[in-house]
PDB file of C-alpha atoms in Angstrom:
ATOM      1  CA  VAL A   1     -49.309  -6.753  -4.838  1.00  0.00           C
ATOM      2  CA  TRP A   2     -47.916  -5.918  -2.036  1.00  0.00           C
ATOM      3  CA  ILE A   3     -46.808  -8.973   0.573  1.00  0.00           C
ATOM      4  CA  ASP A   4     -46.197  -9.306   4.153  1.00  0.00           C
ATOM      5  CA  LEU A   5     -42.845 -10.966   4.683  1.00  0.00           C
ATOM      6  CA  PRO A   6     -42.313 -12.197   8.037  1.00  0.00           C
ATOM      7  CA  LEU A   7     -39.484 -10.946  10.616  1.00  0.00           C
ATOM      8  CA  ASN A   8     -36.386 -12.200   9.829  1.00  0.00           C
ATOM      9  CA  SER A   9     -37.208 -13.580   6.204  1.00  0.00           C
ATOM     10  CA  GLU A  10     -34.236 -13.679   3.575  1.00  0.00           C
ATOM     11  CA  VAL A  11     -35.051 -10.641   1.967  1.00  0.00           C
ATOM     12  CA  ASP A  12     -34.945  -8.643   5.518  1.00  0.00           C
ATOM     13  CA  ASN A  13     -30.910 -10.278   5.796  1.00  0.00           C
ATOM     14  CA  VAL A  14     -29.996  -9.614   2.125  1.00  0.00           C
ATOM     15  CA  LEU A  15     -31.254  -5.817   3.025  1.00  0.00           C
ATOM     16  CA  SER A  16     -29.536  -5.619   6.376  1.00  0.00           C
ATOM     17  CA  THR A  17     -26.304  -6.594   4.656  1.00  0.00           C
ATOM     18  CA  PHE A  18     -26.357  -3.343   2.450  1.00  0.00           C
ATOM     19  CA  LEU A  19     -27.960  -0.873   5.175  1.00  0.00           C
ATOM     20  CA  HIS A  20     -25.762  -1.481   8.055  1.00  0.00           C
ATOM     21  CA  GLU A  21     -21.978  -0.969   8.437  1.00  0.00           C
ATOM     22  CA  SER A  22     -19.800  -3.696   8.440  1.00  0.00           C
ATOM     23  CA  GLN A  23     -18.138  -4.406  11.742  1.00  0.00           C
ATOM     24  CA  ASN A  24     -14.655  -5.457   9.794  1.00  0.00           C
ATOM     25  CA  THR A  25     -12.783  -2.114   9.985  1.00  0.00           C
ATOM     26  CA  ASP A  26      -9.211  -3.505   9.428  1.00  0.00           C
ATOM     27  CA  LEU A  27      -9.364  -4.649   6.134  1.00  0.00           C
ATOM     28  CA  PRO A  28      -5.561  -4.207   4.250  1.00  0.00           C
ATOM     29  CA  ASP A  29      -7.913  -3.619   0.976  1.00  0.00           C
ATOM     30  CA  LEU A  30      -9.985  -1.068   0.639  1.00  0.00           C
ATOM     31  CA  CYS A  31     -11.465  -2.288  -2.110  1.00  0.00           C
ATOM     32  CA  ASN A  32     -12.818  -4.923   0.205  1.00  0.00           C
ATOM     33  CA  LEU A  33     -15.003  -2.438   2.132  1.00  0.00           C
ATOM     34  CA  PRO A  34     -18.749  -3.653   1.260  1.00  0.00           C
ATOM     35  CA  ASP A  35     -19.810  -0.063   1.948  1.00  0.00           C
ATOM     36  CA  LEU A  36     -17.305   2.418   0.611  1.00  0.00           C
ATOM     37  CA  THR A  37     -17.718   5.788   1.831  1.00  0.00           C
ATOM     38  CA  GLU A  38     -15.730   8.807   3.079  1.00  0.00           C
ATOM     39  CA  ALA A  39     -16.842   7.378   6.717  1.00  0.00           C
ATOM     40  CA  THR A  40     -15.826   3.825   6.499  1.00  0.00           C
ATOM     41  CA  LEU A  41     -12.657   4.687   4.283  1.00  0.00           C
ATOM     42  CA  LEU A  42     -11.437   6.704   7.320  1.00  0.00           C
ATOM     43  CA  LYS A  43     -12.582   4.349   9.835  1.00  0.00           C
ATOM     44  CA  ASN A  44     -10.374   1.700   8.312  1.00  0.00           C
ATOM     45  CA  LEU A  45      -7.372   3.543   8.130  1.00  0.00           C
ATOM     46  CA  GLU A  46      -7.793   4.670  12.195  1.00  0.00           C
ATOM     47  CA  SER A  47      -8.412   0.976  13.143  1.00  0.00           C
ATOM     48  CA  ARG A  48      -5.298   0.092  11.109  1.00  0.00           C
ATOM     49  CA  PHE A  49      -3.179   2.861  12.298  1.00  0.00           C
ATOM     50  CA  LYS A  50      -3.862   2.278  15.779  1.00  0.00           C
ATOM     51  CA  LYS A  51      -2.670  -1.430  15.507  1.00  0.00           C
ATOM     52  CA  GLY A  52       0.546  -0.040  13.792  1.00  0.00           C
ATOM     53  CA  ASN A  53      -0.583  -0.904  10.367  1.00  0.00           C
ATOM     54  CA  ILE A  54       0.672   2.582   8.735  1.00  0.00           C
ATOM     55  CA  TYR A  55       0.223   0.731   4.729  1.00  0.00           C
ATOM     56  CA  THR A  56      -2.970   0.426   3.341  1.00  0.00           C
ATOM     57  CA  TYR A  57      -4.084  -0.950  -0.212  1.00  0.00           C
ATOM     58  CA  VAL A  58      -6.897   0.638  -2.719  1.00  0.00           C
ATOM     59  CA  GLY A  59      -6.400  -1.637  -5.589  1.00  0.00           C
ATOM     60  CA  SER A  60      -2.727  -1.504  -6.722  1.00  0.00           C
ATOM     61  CA  ILE A  61      -2.604   1.893  -4.835  1.00  0.00           C
ATOM     62  CA  LEU A  62      -0.633   2.168  -1.499  1.00  0.00           C
ATOM     63  CA  ILE A  63      -1.766   5.019   1.310  1.00  0.00           C
ATOM     64  CA  ALA A  64       0.518   5.496   3.847  1.00  0.00           C
ATOM     65  CA  VAL A  65      -0.121   6.580   7.258  1.00  0.00           C
ATOM     66  CA  ASN A  66       2.934   8.718   8.699  1.00  0.00           C
ATOM     67  CA  PRO A  67       3.403   7.619  12.149  1.00  0.00           C
ATOM     68  CA  PHE A  68       6.039   9.998  13.031  1.00  0.00           C
ATOM     69  CA  LYS A  69       8.341   7.521  14.354  1.00  0.00           C
ATOM     70  CA  TYR A  70      10.329   4.290  13.148  1.00  0.00           C
ATOM     71  CA  TYR A  71       8.802   1.254  12.660  1.00  0.00           C
ATOM     72  CA  PRO A  72      10.974  -1.638  12.435  1.00  0.00           C
ATOM     73  CA  ILE A  73       9.735  -2.575   8.904  1.00  0.00           C
ATOM     74  CA  TYR A  74      12.254  -1.841   6.842  1.00  0.00           C
ATOM     75  CA  ASN A  75      15.660  -4.310   7.273  1.00  0.00           C
ATOM     76  CA  PRO A  76      17.019  -6.933   5.080  1.00  0.00           C
ATOM     77  CA  LYS A  77      14.022  -9.568   6.211  1.00  0.00           C
ATOM     78  CA  TYR A  78      11.367  -7.065   5.082  1.00  0.00           C
ATOM     79  CA  VAL A  79      13.445  -6.273   1.418  1.00  0.00           C
ATOM     80  CA  LYS A  80      13.725 -10.351   1.154  1.00  0.00           C
ATOM     81  CA  MET A  81       9.831 -11.219   2.221  1.00  0.00           C
ATOM     82  CA  TYR A  82       8.646  -9.265  -0.272  1.00  0.00           C
ATOM     83  CA  GLN A  83      10.150 -10.018  -3.134  1.00  0.00           C
ATOM     84  CA  LYS A  84       8.735 -11.437  -6.187  1.00  0.00           C
ATOM     85  CA  ARG A  85       5.676 -11.748  -4.203  1.00  0.00           C
ATOM     86  CA  LYS A  86       2.011 -10.338  -5.532  1.00  0.00           C
ATOM     87  CA  LEU A  87       0.615  -7.508  -4.080  1.00  0.00           C
ATOM     88  CA  SER A  88      -1.949  -9.403  -2.143  1.00  0.00           C
ATOM     89  CA  ASP A  89       0.648 -12.141  -1.034  1.00  0.00           C
ATOM     90  CA  LEU A  90       1.232 -10.141   2.433  1.00  0.00           C
ATOM     91  CA  PRO A  91       0.324  -7.583   4.059  1.00  0.00           C
ATOM     92  CA  PRO A  92       0.557  -3.613   2.654  1.00  0.00           C
ATOM     93  CA  HIS A  93       4.251  -2.104   2.541  1.00  0.00           C
ATOM     94  CA  ILE A  94       6.132   0.065   0.027  1.00  0.00           C
ATOM     95  CA  PHE A  95       8.450  -2.655  -0.420  1.00  0.00           C
ATOM     96  CA  ALA A  96       5.695  -4.230  -2.056  1.00  0.00           C
ATOM     97  CA  ILE A  97       5.015  -1.575  -4.577  1.00  0.00           C
ATOM     98  CA  ALA A  98       8.471  -1.462  -5.563  1.00  0.00           C
ATOM     99  CA  ASP A  99       8.766  -5.152  -5.851  1.00  0.00           C
ATOM    100  CA  SER A 100       5.830  -4.742  -8.110  1.00  0.00           C
ATOM    101  CA  ALA A 101       7.089  -2.332 -10.301  1.00  0.00           C
ATOM    102  CA  TYR A 102      10.772  -3.610 -10.314  1.00  0.00           C
ATOM    103  CA  HIS A 103       9.309  -7.049 -12.111  1.00  0.00           C
ATOM    104  CA  SER A 104       6.796  -5.397 -14.133  1.00  0.00           C
ATOM    105  CA  MET A 105       9.439  -3.617 -15.631  1.00  0.00           C
ATOM    106  CA  LEU A 106      11.661  -6.724 -16.210  1.00  0.00           C
ATOM    107  CA  ARG A 107       8.253  -8.698 -17.270  1.00  0.00           C
ATOM    108  CA  GLN A 108       7.346  -6.116 -19.900  1.00  0.00           C
ATOM    109  CA  TRP A 109      10.265  -4.438 -20.843  1.00  0.00           C
ATOM    110  CA  LYS A 110       8.058  -1.459 -20.583  1.00  0.00           C
ATOM    111  CA  ASP A 111       9.101   1.648 -18.143  1.00  0.00           C
ATOM    112  CA  GLN A 112       7.397   1.956 -14.786  1.00  0.00           C
ATOM    113  CA  CYS A 113       6.190   4.960 -12.637  1.00  0.00           C
ATOM    114  CA  ILE A 114       5.379   5.293  -9.150  1.00  0.00           C
ATOM    115  CA  VAL A 115       3.564   8.599  -8.284  1.00  0.00           C
ATOM    116  CA  ILE A 116       4.463   9.658  -4.849  1.00  0.00           C
ATOM    117  CA  SER A 117       2.054  12.306  -3.405  1.00  0.00           C
ATOM    118  CA  GLY A 118       0.908  13.768  -0.341  1.00  0.00           C
ATOM    119  CA  GLU A 119       0.770  17.111   2.314  1.00  0.00           C
ATOM    120  CA  SER A 120       3.523  18.773   3.524  1.00  0.00           C
ATOM    121  CA  GLY A 121       4.917  16.356   6.142  1.00  0.00           C
ATOM    122  CA  SER A 122       3.737  13.276   4.957  1.00  0.00           C
ATOM    123  CA  GLY A 123       6.359  10.956   4.799  1.00  0.00           C
ATOM    124  CA  LYS A 124       6.818  11.496   0.397  1.00  0.00           C
ATOM    125  CA  THR A 125      10.463  11.640   1.319  1.00  0.00           C
ATOM    126  CA  GLU A 126      10.994   9.203   3.555  1.00  0.00           C
ATOM    127  CA  SER A 127       8.522   7.221   1.213  1.00  0.00           C
ATOM    128  CA  THR A 128      10.923   7.816  -2.087  1.00  0.00           C
ATOM    129  CA  ASN A 129      14.228   6.843  -0.165  1.00  0.00           C
ATOM    130  CA  LEU A 130      12.673   3.842   0.935  1.00  0.00           C
ATOM    131  CA  LEU A 131      11.717   2.837  -2.379  1.00  0.00           C
ATOM    132  CA  LEU A 132      15.075   3.627  -4.129  1.00  0.00           C
ATOM    133  CA  HIS A 133      16.359   1.573  -1.159  1.00  0.00           C
ATOM    134  CA  HIS A 134      14.510  -1.460  -2.312  1.00  0.00           C
ATOM    135  CA  LEU A 135      14.735  -0.646  -5.987  1.00  0.00           C
ATOM    136  CA  SER A 136      18.430  -0.810  -5.112  1.00  0.00           C
ATOM    137  CA  GLN A 137      18.529  -4.180  -3.359  1.00  0.00           C
ATOM    138  CA  LEU A 138      16.609  -5.476  -5.802  1.00  0.00           C
ATOM    139  CA  SER A 139      18.848  -4.321  -9.003  1.00  0.00           C
ATOM    140  CA  HIS A 140      22.087  -4.879  -6.885  1.00  0.00           C
ATOM    141  CA  ARG A 141      20.892  -9.055  -6.578  1.00  0.00           C
ATOM    142  CA  ASP A 142      19.839  -9.081 -10.259  1.00  0.00           C
ATOM    143  CA  LEU A 143      22.285  -7.209 -12.085  1.00  0.00           C
ATOM    144  CA  GLN A 144      25.863  -8.114  -9.523  1.00  0.00           C
ATOM    145  CA  GLY A 145      27.831  -5.364  -9.544  1.00  0.00           C
ATOM    146  CA  SER A 146      26.687  -3.268 -12.505  1.00  0.00           C
ATOM    147  CA  GLY A 147      27.247   0.182 -10.850  1.00  0.00           C
ATOM    148  CA  ILE A 148      23.053   0.695 -10.717  1.00  0.00           C
ATOM    149  CA  GLU A 149      22.613   0.751  -7.081  1.00  0.00           C
ATOM    150  CA  GLU A 150      24.804   3.861  -7.091  1.00  0.00           C
ATOM    151  CA  THR A 151      22.661   5.457  -9.413  1.00  0.00           C
ATOM    152  CA  ILE A 152      19.042   4.600  -7.948  1.00  0.00           C
ATOM    153  CA  LEU A 153      20.606   5.837  -4.760  1.00  0.00           C
ATOM    154  CA  GLY A 154      22.137   9.256  -6.343  1.00  0.00           C
ATOM    155  CA  ALA A 155      18.478   9.748  -7.728  1.00  0.00           C
ATOM    156  CA  GLY A 156      17.282  10.942  -4.847  1.00  0.00           C
ATOM    157  CA  PRO A 157      18.409  14.326  -4.473  1.00  0.00           C
ATOM    158  CA  VAL A 158      17.353  15.167  -7.851  1.00  0.00           C
ATOM    159  CA  LEU A 159      13.619  13.256  -7.312  1.00  0.00           C
ATOM    160  CA  GLU A 160      13.639  15.598  -4.122  1.00  0.00           C
ATOM    161  CA  VAL A 161      14.404  19.219  -6.080  1.00  0.00           C
ATOM    162  CA  SER A 162      11.849  17.504  -8.653  1.00  0.00           C
ATOM    163  CA  ILE A 163       9.056  17.120  -5.876  1.00  0.00           C
ATOM    164  CA  GLN A 164      10.002  20.415  -4.452  1.00  0.00           C
ATOM    165  CA  ILE A 165       9.500  22.006  -7.783  1.00  0.00           C
ATOM    166  CA  LEU A 166       6.481  20.290  -8.012  1.00  0.00           C
ATOM    167  CA  LEU A 167       5.035  21.679  -5.199  1.00  0.00           C
ATOM    168  CA  LEU A 168       5.546  25.342  -6.060  1.00  0.00           C
TER     169      LEU A 168
END
């Protein structure tokens, strides 16, 4: 049986939600996009980048868009601000990923792994250095003067060589 519904019916409203692209293109977590397509994903990243938001989550994954310039979001204020916070508490940031892995390691007593991937020039080395810096700050506060800071920061060159080997 075919039923003609009046214009602007409830069914039309529901269908329009699914058929029309959302106007909100500045979501900090791509999992919240109502219509996740390549076009909406790229539009969201572009919109965030134009507003100076170089980090975006996809659940617990962080996408970083290299701005090829310095942003003042890596100072001690940010280190402290992202400590012991859930990923969704604050805007996406590489410090949030480091903090989450560090505290998961302490809570679960299991090793954690952070994978940094990207094209040449995408900022992998800089991201690694920022992660190591944040982890060294966290460990320094938790393990006063244990020398772990030097160990973590000393891992940078080894990780850089490992990255280069993997890319070959």
